[in-house]
GROMACS .gro file of C-alpha atoms in nm:
model
  113
    1UNK     CA    1   7.427  -3.253  10.624
    2UNK     CA    2   7.334  -3.102  10.963
    3UNK     CA    3   7.147  -2.816  10.794
    4UNK     CA    4   6.940  -3.059  10.589
    5UNK     CA    5   6.853  -3.252  10.903
    6UNK     CA    6   6.758  -2.929  11.083
    7UNK     CA    7   6.547  -2.805  10.793
    8UNK     CA    8   6.370  -3.137  10.749
    9UNK     CA    9   6.288  -3.146  11.122
   10UNK     CA   10   6.168  -2.784  11.106
   11UNK     CA   11   5.951  -2.860  10.805
   12UNK     CA   12   5.814  -3.161  10.990
   13UNK     CA   13   5.724  -2.941  11.288
   14UNK     CA   14   5.555  -2.693  11.055
   15UNK     CA   15   5.354  -2.973  10.899
   16UNK     CA   16   5.253  -3.111  11.237
   17UNK     CA   17   5.149  -2.767  11.359
   18UNK     CA   18   4.955  -2.703  11.041
   19UNK     CA   19   4.770  -3.031  11.070
   20UNK     CA   20   4.690  -2.952  11.431
   21UNK     CA   21   4.558  -2.609  11.341
   22UNK     CA   22   4.349  -2.730  11.050
   23UNK     CA   23   4.182  -2.981  11.278
   24UNK     CA   24   4.067  -2.717  11.528
   25UNK     CA   25   3.729  -2.552  11.542
   26UNK     CA   26   3.407  -2.634  11.367
   27UNK     CA   27   3.336  -2.674  10.998
   28UNK     CA   28   3.542  -2.826  10.723
   29UNK     CA   29   3.914  -2.756  10.775
   30UNK     CA   30   3.980  -2.770  10.402
   31UNK     CA   31   3.766  -2.458  10.355
   32UNK     CA   32   3.969  -2.243  10.594
   33UNK     CA   33   4.290  -2.056  10.528
   34UNK     CA   34   4.555  -2.069  10.798
   35UNK     CA   35   4.871  -1.863  10.838
   36UNK     CA   36   5.152  -2.005  11.048
   37UNK     CA   37   5.395  -1.750  11.187
   38UNK     CA   38   5.750  -1.881  11.202
   39UNK     CA   39   6.052  -1.707  11.356
   40UNK     CA   40   6.389  -1.853  11.265
   41UNK     CA   41   6.751  -1.754  11.306
   42UNK     CA   42   6.935  -1.575  11.032
   43UNK     CA   43   7.300  -1.672  11.036
   44UNK     CA   44   7.414  -1.395  10.804
   45UNK     CA   45   7.725  -1.476  10.608
   46UNK     CA   46   7.856  -1.726  10.866
   47UNK     CA   47   7.648  -2.006  10.716
   48UNK     CA   48   7.576  -1.847  10.382
   49UNK     CA   49   7.265  -1.750  10.197
   50UNK     CA   50   7.184  -2.109  10.100
   51UNK     CA   51   7.007  -2.170  10.432
   52UNK     CA   52   6.770  -1.879  10.356
   53UNK     CA   53   6.714  -2.023  10.011
   54UNK     CA   54   6.638  -2.361  10.170
   55UNK     CA   55   6.380  -2.203  10.401
   56UNK     CA   56   6.205  -2.041  10.106
   57UNK     CA   57   6.224  -2.357   9.893
   58UNK     CA   58   6.080  -2.566  10.176
   59UNK     CA   59   5.803  -2.314  10.240
   60UNK     CA   60   5.707  -2.302   9.872
   61UNK     CA   61   5.692  -2.682   9.857
   62UNK     CA   62   5.485  -2.699  10.177
   63UNK     CA   63   5.241  -2.430  10.061
   64UNK     CA   64   5.203  -2.604   9.724
   65UNK     CA   65   5.111  -2.928   9.898
   66UNK     CA   66   4.885  -2.745  10.149
   67UNK     CA   67   4.725  -2.457   9.955
   68UNK     CA   68   4.512  -2.339  10.247
   69UNK     CA   69   4.819  -2.289  10.468
   70UNK     CA   70   5.052  -1.992  10.435
   71UNK     CA   71   5.387  -1.975  10.614
   72UNK     CA   72   5.485  -1.627  10.734
   73UNK     CA   73   5.862  -1.655  10.789
   74UNK     CA   74   6.051  -1.392  10.986
   75UNK     CA   75   6.428  -1.426  10.995
   76UNK     CA   76   6.596  -1.270  11.299
   77UNK     CA   77   6.974  -1.238  11.350
   78UNK     CA   78   7.101  -1.538  11.546
   79UNK     CA   79   7.220  -1.320  11.835
   80UNK     CA   80   6.872  -1.174  11.881
   81UNK     CA   81   6.649  -1.478  11.830
   82UNK     CA   82   6.589  -1.558  12.199
   83UNK     CA   83   6.533  -1.192  12.292
   84UNK     CA   84   6.289  -1.144  12.002
   85UNK     CA   85   6.098  -1.459  12.090
   86UNK     CA   86   6.073  -1.358  12.457
   87UNK     CA   87   5.947  -1.011  12.361
   88UNK     CA   88   5.681  -1.160  12.133
   89UNK     CA   89   5.561  -1.399  12.402
   90UNK     CA   90   5.549  -1.123  12.665
   91UNK     CA   91   5.360  -0.903  12.418
   92UNK     CA   92   5.099  -1.171  12.358
   93UNK     CA   93   5.208  -1.236  11.999
   94UNK     CA   94   5.406  -1.560  12.006
   95UNK     CA   95   5.485  -1.729  11.675
   96UNK     CA   96   5.331  -2.065  11.596
   97UNK     CA   97   5.677  -2.212  11.538
   98UNK     CA   98   6.012  -2.078  11.658
   99UNK     CA   99   6.374  -2.173  11.635
  100UNK     CA  100   6.529  -2.092  11.969
  101UNK     CA  101   6.821  -2.181  12.189
  102UNK     CA  102   6.651  -2.129  12.526
  103UNK     CA  103   6.678  -2.426  12.758
  104UNK     CA  104   6.411  -2.449  13.027
  105UNK     CA  105   6.361  -2.650  13.338
  106UNK     CA  106   6.019  -2.637  13.501
  107UNK     CA  107   5.946  -2.301  13.345
  108UNK     CA  108   6.270  -2.136  13.457
  109UNK     CA  109   6.543  -2.038  13.218
  110UNK     CA  110   6.870  -2.218  13.273
  111UNK     CA  111   7.204  -2.116  13.137
  112UNK     CA  112   7.432  -2.337  12.937
  113UNK     CA  113   7.793  -2.339  13.056
   0.00000   0.00000   0.00000
């Protein structure tokens, strides 16, 4: 049940981001193609392959409903997700949507104990 809740919230964030992107700029948004880059955690065998299948099923459904929006999903091992995200941001190539476990406070990273 928790995975469904997570995936539905993630899909909702993707939809909100897509709507925000399609509303930017000049011209008719329906005539433009948009690609959203998403980085999410891969849990390997600990959760099972069904979560990967759910990502792909959700993406296909979203892209069918929004044909001008493509979701570029990159799955990163759970232990490397925060490091990968930080490297992308530092390199000037942040994803549009990311699943991360970083907790921040006023721009500074805080540790969870």
